[in-house]
Coordinates of C-alpha atoms and ligand atoms in Angstrom, one line a residue:
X1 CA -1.8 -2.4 -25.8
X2 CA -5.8 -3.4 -25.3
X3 CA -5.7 -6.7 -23.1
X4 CA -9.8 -6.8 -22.6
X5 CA -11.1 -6.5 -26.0
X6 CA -14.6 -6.8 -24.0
X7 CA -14.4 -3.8 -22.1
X8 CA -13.7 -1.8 -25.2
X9 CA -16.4 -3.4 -26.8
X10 CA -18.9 -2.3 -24.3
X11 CA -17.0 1.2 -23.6
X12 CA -17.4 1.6 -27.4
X13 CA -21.2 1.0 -27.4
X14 CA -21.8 3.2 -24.2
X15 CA -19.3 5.9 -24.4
X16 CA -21.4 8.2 -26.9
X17 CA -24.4 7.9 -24.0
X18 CA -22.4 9.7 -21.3
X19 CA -22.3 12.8 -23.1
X20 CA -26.0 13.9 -22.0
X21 CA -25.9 11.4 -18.6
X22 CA -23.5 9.1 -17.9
X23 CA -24.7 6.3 -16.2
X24 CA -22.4 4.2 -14.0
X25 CA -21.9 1.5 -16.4
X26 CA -21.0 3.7 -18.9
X27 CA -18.4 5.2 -16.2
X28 CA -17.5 1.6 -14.9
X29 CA -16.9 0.8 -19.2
X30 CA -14.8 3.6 -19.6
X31 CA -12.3 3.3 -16.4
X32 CA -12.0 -0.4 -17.5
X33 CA -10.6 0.5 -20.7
X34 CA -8.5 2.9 -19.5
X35 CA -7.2 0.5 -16.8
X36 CA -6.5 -1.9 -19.9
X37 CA -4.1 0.8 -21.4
X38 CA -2.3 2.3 -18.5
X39 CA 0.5 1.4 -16.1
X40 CA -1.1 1.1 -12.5
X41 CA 0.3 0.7 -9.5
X42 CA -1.0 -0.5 -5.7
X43 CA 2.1 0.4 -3.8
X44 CA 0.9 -1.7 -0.8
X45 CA -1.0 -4.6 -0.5
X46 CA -0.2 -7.4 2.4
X47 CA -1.0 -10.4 0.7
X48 CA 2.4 -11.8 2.0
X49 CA 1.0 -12.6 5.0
X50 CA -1.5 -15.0 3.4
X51 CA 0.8 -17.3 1.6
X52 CA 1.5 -19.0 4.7
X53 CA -1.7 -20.4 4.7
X54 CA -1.1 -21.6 1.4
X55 CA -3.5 -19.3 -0.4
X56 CA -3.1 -19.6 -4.1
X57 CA -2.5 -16.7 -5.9
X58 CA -3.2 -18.3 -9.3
X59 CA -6.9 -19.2 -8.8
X60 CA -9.7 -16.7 -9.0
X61 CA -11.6 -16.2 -5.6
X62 CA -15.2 -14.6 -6.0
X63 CA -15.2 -11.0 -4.5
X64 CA -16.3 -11.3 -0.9
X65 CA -16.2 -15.2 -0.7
X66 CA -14.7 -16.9 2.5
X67 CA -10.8 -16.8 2.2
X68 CA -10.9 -14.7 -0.8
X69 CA -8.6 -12.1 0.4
X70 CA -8.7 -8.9 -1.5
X71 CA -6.1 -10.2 -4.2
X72 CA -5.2 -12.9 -6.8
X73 CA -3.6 -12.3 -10.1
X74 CA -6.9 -13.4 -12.1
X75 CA -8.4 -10.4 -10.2
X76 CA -5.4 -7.8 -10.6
X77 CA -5.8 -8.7 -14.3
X78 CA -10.0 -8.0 -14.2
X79 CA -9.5 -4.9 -12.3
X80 CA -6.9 -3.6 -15.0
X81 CA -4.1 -3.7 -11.9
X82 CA -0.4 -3.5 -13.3
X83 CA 1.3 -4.0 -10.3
X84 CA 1.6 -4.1 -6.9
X85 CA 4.0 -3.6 -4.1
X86 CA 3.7 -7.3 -1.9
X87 CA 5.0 -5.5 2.0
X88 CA 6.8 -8.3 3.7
X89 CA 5.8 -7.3 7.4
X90 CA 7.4 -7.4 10.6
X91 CA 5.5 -6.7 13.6
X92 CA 7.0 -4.4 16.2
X93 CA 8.8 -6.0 19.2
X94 CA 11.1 -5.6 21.3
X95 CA 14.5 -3.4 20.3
X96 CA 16.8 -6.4 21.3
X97 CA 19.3 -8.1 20.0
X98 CA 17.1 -11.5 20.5
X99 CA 13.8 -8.8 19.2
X100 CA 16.0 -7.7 15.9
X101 CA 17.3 -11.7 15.0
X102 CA 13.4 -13.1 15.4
X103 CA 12.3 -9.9 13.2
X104 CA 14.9 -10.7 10.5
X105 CA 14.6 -15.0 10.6
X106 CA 10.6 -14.0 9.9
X107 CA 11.4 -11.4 7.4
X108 CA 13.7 -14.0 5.3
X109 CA 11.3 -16.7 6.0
X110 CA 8.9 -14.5 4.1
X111 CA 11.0 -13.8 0.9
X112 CA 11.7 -17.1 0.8
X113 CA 8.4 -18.0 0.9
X114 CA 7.5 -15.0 -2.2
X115 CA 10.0 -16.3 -4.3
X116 CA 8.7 -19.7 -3.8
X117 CA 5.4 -17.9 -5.0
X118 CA 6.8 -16.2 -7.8
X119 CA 8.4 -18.9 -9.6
X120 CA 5.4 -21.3 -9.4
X121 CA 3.6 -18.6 -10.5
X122 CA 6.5 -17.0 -13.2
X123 CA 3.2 -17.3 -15.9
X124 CA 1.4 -14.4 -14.2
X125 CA 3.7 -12.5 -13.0
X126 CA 7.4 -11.6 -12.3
X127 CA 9.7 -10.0 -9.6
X128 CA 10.2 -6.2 -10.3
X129 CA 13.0 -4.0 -9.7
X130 CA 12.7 -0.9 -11.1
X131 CA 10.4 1.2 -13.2
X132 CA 12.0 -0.3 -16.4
X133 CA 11.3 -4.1 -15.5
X134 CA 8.1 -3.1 -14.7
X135 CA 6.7 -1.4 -18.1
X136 CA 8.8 -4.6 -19.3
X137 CA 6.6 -7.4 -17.4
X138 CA 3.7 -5.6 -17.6
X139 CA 3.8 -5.4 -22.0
X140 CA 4.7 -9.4 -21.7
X141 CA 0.8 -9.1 -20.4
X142 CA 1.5 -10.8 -16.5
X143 CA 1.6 -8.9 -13.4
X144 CA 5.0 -6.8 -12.1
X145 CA 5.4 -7.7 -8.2
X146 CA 7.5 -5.1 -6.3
X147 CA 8.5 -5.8 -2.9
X148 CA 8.4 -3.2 0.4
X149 CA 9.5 -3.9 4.0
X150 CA 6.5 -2.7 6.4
X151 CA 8.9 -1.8 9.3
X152 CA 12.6 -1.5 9.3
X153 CA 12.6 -3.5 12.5
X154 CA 14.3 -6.6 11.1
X155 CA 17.1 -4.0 10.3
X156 CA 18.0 -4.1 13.9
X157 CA 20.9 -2.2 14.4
X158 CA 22.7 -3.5 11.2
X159 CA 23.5 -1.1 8.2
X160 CA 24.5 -3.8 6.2
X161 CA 21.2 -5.2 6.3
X162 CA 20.0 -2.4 4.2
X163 CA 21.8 -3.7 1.4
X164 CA 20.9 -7.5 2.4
X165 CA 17.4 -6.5 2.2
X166 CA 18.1 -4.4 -1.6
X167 CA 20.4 -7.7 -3.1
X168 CA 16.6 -9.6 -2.4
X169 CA 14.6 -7.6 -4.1
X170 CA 12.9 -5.1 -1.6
X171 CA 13.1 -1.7 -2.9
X172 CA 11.1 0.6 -0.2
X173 CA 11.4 0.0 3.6
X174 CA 8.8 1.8 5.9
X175 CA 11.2 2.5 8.3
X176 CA 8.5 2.4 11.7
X177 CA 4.7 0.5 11.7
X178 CA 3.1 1.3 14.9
X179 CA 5.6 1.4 17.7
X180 CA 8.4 3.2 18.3
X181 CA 12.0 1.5 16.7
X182 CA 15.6 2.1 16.7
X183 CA 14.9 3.9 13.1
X184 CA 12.2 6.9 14.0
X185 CA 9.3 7.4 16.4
X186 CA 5.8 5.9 14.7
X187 CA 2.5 8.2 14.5
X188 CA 0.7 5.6 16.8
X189 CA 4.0 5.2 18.9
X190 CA 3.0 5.5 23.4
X191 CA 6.4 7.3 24.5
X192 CA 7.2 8.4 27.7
X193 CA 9.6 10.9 27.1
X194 CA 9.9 13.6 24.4
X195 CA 9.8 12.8 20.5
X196 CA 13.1 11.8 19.2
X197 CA 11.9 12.0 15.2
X198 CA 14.8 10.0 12.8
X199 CA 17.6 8.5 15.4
X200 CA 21.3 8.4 14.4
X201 CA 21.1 4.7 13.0
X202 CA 17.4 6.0 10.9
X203 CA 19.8 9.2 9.6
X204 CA 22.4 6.4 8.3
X205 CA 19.7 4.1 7.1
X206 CA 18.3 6.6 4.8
X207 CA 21.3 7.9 3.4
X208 CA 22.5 4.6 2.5
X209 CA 18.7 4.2 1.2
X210 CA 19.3 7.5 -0.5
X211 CA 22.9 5.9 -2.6
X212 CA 21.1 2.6 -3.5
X213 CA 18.2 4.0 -4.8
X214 CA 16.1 2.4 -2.7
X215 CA 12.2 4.6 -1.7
X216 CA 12.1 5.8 2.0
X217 CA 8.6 5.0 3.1
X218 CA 7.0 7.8 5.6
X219 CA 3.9 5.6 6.2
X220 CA 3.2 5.0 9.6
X221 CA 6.3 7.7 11.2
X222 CA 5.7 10.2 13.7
X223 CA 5.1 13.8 12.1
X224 CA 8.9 15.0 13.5
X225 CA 9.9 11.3 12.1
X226 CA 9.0 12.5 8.2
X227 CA 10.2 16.2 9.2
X228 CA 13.6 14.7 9.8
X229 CA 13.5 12.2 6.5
X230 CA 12.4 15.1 4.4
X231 CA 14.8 17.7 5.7
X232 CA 17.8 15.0 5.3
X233 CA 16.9 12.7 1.9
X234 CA 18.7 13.8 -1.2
X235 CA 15.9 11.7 -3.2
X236 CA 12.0 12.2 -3.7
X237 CA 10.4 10.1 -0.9
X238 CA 6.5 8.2 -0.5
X239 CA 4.4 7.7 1.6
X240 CA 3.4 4.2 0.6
X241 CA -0.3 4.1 2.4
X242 CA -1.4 7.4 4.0
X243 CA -4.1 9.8 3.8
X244 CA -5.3 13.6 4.6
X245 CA -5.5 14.6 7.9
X246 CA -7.3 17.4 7.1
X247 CA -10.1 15.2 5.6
X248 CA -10.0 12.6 8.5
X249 CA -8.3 13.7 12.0
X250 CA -6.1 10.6 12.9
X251 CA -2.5 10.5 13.7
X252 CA -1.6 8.0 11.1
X253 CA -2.7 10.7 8.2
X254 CA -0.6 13.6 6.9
X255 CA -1.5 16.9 8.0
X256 CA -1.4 19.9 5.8
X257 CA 2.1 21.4 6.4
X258 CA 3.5 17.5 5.7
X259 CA 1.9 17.2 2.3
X260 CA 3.7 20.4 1.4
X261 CA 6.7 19.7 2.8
X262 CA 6.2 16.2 0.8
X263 CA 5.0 18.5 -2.2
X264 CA 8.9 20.5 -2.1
X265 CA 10.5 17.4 -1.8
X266 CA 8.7 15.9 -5.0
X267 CA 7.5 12.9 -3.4
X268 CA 3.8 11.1 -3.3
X269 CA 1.4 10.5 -1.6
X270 CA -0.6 7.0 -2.0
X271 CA -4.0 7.0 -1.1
X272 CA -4.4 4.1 1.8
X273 CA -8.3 3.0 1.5
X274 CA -8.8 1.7 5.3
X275 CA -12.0 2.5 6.7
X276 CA -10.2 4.2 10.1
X277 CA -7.9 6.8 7.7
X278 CA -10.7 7.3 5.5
X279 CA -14.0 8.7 7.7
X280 CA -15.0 8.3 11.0
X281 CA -18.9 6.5 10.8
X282 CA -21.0 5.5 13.1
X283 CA -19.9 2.1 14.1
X284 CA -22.9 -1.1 14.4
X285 CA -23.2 -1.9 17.8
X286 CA -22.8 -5.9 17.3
X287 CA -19.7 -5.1 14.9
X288 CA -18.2 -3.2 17.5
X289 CA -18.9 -5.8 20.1
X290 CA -17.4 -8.7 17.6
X291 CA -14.3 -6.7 17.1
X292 CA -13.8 -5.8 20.6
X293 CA -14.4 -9.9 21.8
X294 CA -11.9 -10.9 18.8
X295 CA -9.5 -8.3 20.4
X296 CA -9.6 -9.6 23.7
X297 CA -9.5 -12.9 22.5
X298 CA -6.1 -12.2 20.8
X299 CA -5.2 -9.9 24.0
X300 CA -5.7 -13.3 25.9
X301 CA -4.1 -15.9 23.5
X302 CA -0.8 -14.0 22.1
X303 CA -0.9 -10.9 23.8
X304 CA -1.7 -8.7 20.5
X305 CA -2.0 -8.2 16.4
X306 CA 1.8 -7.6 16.8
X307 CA 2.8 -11.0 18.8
X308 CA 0.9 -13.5 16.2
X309 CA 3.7 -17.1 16.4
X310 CA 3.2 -17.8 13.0
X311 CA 1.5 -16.7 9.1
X312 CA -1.5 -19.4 9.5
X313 CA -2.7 -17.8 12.9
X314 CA -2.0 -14.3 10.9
X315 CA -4.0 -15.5 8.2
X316 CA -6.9 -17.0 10.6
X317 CA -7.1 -14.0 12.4
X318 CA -7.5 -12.1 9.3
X319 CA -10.4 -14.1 8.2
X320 CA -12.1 -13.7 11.1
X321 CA -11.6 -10.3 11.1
X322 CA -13.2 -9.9 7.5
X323 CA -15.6 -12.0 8.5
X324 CA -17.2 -9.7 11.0
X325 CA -17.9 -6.9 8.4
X326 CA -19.1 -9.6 6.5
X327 CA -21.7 -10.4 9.3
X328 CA -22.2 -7.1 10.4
X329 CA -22.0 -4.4 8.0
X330 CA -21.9 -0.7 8.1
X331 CA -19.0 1.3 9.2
X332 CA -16.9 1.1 6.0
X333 CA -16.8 4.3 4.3
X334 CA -17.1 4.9 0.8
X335 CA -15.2 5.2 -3.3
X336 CA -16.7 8.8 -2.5
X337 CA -15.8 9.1 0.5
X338 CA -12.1 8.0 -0.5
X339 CA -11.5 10.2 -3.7
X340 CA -12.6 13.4 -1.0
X341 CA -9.4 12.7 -0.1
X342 CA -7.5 13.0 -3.3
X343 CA -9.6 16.4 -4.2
X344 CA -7.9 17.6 -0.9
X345 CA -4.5 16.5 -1.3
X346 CA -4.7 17.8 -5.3
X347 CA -5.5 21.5 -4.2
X348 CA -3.5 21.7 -1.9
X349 CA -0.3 20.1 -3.5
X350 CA -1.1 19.6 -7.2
X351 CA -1.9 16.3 -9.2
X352 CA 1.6 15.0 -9.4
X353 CA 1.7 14.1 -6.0
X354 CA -0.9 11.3 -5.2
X355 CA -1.4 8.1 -5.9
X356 CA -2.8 4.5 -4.9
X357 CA -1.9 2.1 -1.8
X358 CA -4.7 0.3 -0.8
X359 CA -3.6 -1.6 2.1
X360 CA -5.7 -4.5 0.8
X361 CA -4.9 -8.1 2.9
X362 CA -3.9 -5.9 5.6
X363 CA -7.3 -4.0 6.5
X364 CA -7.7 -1.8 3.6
X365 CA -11.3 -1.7 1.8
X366 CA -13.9 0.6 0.8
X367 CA -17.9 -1.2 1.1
X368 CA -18.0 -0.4 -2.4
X369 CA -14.5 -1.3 -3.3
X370 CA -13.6 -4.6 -1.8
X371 CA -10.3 -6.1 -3.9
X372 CA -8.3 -5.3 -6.3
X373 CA -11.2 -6.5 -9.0
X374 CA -13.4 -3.7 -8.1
X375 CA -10.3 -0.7 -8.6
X376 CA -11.7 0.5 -11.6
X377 CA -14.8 2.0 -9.4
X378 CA -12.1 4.3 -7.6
X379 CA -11.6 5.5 -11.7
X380 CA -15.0 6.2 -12.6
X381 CA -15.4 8.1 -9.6
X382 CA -12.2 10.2 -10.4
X383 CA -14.2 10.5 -13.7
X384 CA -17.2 11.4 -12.4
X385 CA -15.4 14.3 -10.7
X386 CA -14.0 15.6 -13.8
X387 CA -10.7 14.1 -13.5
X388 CA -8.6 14.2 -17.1
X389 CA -7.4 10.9 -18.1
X390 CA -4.1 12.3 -18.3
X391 CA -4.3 13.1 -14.3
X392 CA -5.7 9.4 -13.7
X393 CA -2.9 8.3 -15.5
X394 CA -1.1 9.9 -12.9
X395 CA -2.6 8.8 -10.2
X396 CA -2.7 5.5 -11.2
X397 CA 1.0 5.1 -11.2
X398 CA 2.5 8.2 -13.3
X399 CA 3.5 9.7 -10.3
X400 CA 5.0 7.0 -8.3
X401 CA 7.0 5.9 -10.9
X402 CA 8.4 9.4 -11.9
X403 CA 8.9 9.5 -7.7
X404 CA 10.9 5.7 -7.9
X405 CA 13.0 7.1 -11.4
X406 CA 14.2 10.1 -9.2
X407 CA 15.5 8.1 -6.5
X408 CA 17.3 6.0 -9.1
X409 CA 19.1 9.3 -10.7
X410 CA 19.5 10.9 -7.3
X411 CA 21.7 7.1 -6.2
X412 CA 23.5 7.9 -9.8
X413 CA 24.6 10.9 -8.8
X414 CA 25.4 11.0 -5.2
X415 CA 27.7 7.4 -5.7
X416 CA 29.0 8.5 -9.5
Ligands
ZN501 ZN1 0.6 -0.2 7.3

């Protein structure tokens, strides 16, 4: 179904033109109308974390304005996205009992606080459980919302949580962010002693994972921590936000040997889009020096990005943070610079194995790709590159769903 008879209009006067040259309009036209036609998918966006500043998702916020964020649904619906995974986030702190019951309270306090969201807003969009309700929601013309967890922290040491956290909608957990937990060993983890990878309880919490048909997220763990989930999940896995290490040397992206090993176990990769993952660039020197004084500032104040009280400072803090760039630009990479990326990961693993999570609200951003709005810029590039529709189709959310039906059948047949 056509939902922006405009962009056809426009993509039906200029598509004859791009034949001979095809002139980024022409390119911007024709993503636009494929946008309006396919299922896409953002597996991760952490626009959670702004409701508790009482953003409204309902309104439309002009791309780059003050306390626009990177995502409303008139926006989604502009930029020809579907739907989104919404990551309810718990920071990293201490594995305690007293660290676990904080992590869950603020975990709750943030579904509670989505649903809230979703039924004021149950005229643009709709909680999403599977691939099914999805395609569902998405022909009724509003948005599907998927949930993730962004650390399996709140998880504690309870196994029953798993299935706590599945009866209220989440349906991926990233099992680490950037510490160390009881789960697995994180990418960006400072140990002491040797790697442990997936611990006893992470072994059990996957397997469980693996029998409700809920996606193990390998975003954020150590390389021996997604060794350990691939060699032990009976269902295709994701990585929710990651990119190519090869492309971009950084801990947090997926070397070579892990994309293949992700590759055999027919799981995805989602392109994450923030500027660190993506290219390193010369930084501006009064950037640097604003980001450096708002990290000593929140050193000072609450002792770091992971020990924020509550969602308005989180949400403050965010601003501020955007607002620097704003200020000072340079040092985002590029669309260009992004899809090098997906050329890498595609000959090295094949098309149906990436896809998109932006990380947008939570850092994520290209300077020529700012919100969710501007997506269909990431399409014309893949265009420009000679992409088939049928593998942007793909991309766009083809793979990630046939990734989410497989760990369905795999939960089918394991508990039959
Ligand atoms: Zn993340």
């Amino acid at each position: 179904m056509l939902r922006f008879p405009a962009a056809l209009f426009v993509s039906l006067i200029l598509v004859p033109l791009m034949g001979q040259n095809p002139t980024e309009d022409a390119l911007i036209a024709r993503a636009s109308r494929m946008h309006a036609s396919m299922f896409t998918v953002d597996t991760h966006v952490d626009t959670p974390g702004r409701l508790g500043a009482g953003f409204d998702l309902g309104l439309r916020h002009a791309t780059g304005s003050k306390g626009a964020g990177c995502l409303d649904f008139p926006r989604m619906k502009e930029g020809g996205l579907s739907s989104a995974f919404f990551a309810v986030f718990a920071a990293q702190g201490p594995c305690t009992p007293e660290g676990h019951a904080k992590a869950k309270t603020k975990a709750m306090d943030q579904l509670d606080r989505l649903d809230r969201m979703l039924k004021s807003q149950a005229a643009l969009c709709e909680r999403t459980l599977s691939p099914a309700e999805g395609r569902r929601v998405v022909a009724s013309g509003r948005r599907a919302i998927f949930l993730g967890l962004e650390n399996g922290y709140p998880l504690g040491l309870d196994l029953g949580l798993v299935d706590t956290f599945y009866a209220r909608g989440i349906r991926y957990i990233t099992l680490a962010h950037t510490s160390d937990n009881d789960l697995c060993d994180s990418s960006t983890g400072k140990r002491n002693g040797p790697e442990r990878g997936l611990t006893t309880f992470g072994a059990k919490v996957v397997r469980r994972m693996n029998e409700l048909g809920m996606l193990v997220d390998i975003s954020h763990l150590s390389d021996r921590s997604v060794r350990d989930v691939l060699h032990l999940t009976q269902a295709p896995v994701i990585a929710s936000h990651s990119c190519a290490r090869a492309v971009c040397e950084h801990p947090r992206n997926l070397s070579d040997a892990l994309l293949k090993a992700l590759q055999a176990n027919g799981g995805v990769v989602q392109l994450c889009i923030l500027g660190d993952y993506i290219k390193k660039l010369p930084t501006n020197p009064e950037q640097s020096r604003a980001l450096k004084e708002l990290e000593a500032k929140v050193q000072a104040r609450y002792g770091g990005w992971d020990n924020l009280p509550d969602a308005a400072t989180e949400a403050a803090l965010g601003e501020e943070y955007e607002a620097i760039f704003e200020k000072f630009p340079g040092g985002r990479p590029t669309v260009k610079d992004a899809m090098d990326h997906i050329d890498h990961i595609v000959k090295l693993i094949g098309i149906d194995h990436v896809g998109i999570g932006t990380d947008f609200d939570g850092g994520g951003g290209l300077a020529d790709c700012r919100d969710v709005a501007q997506l269909p810029r990431i399409t014309a590039e893949l265009l420009r590159r000679g992409y088939s529709e049928e593998s942007i189709r793909k991309i766009w959310g083809g793979n990630f769903l046939r990734v989410f039906e497989g760990a369905l059948k795999t939960a089918a047949r394991i508990t039959r």
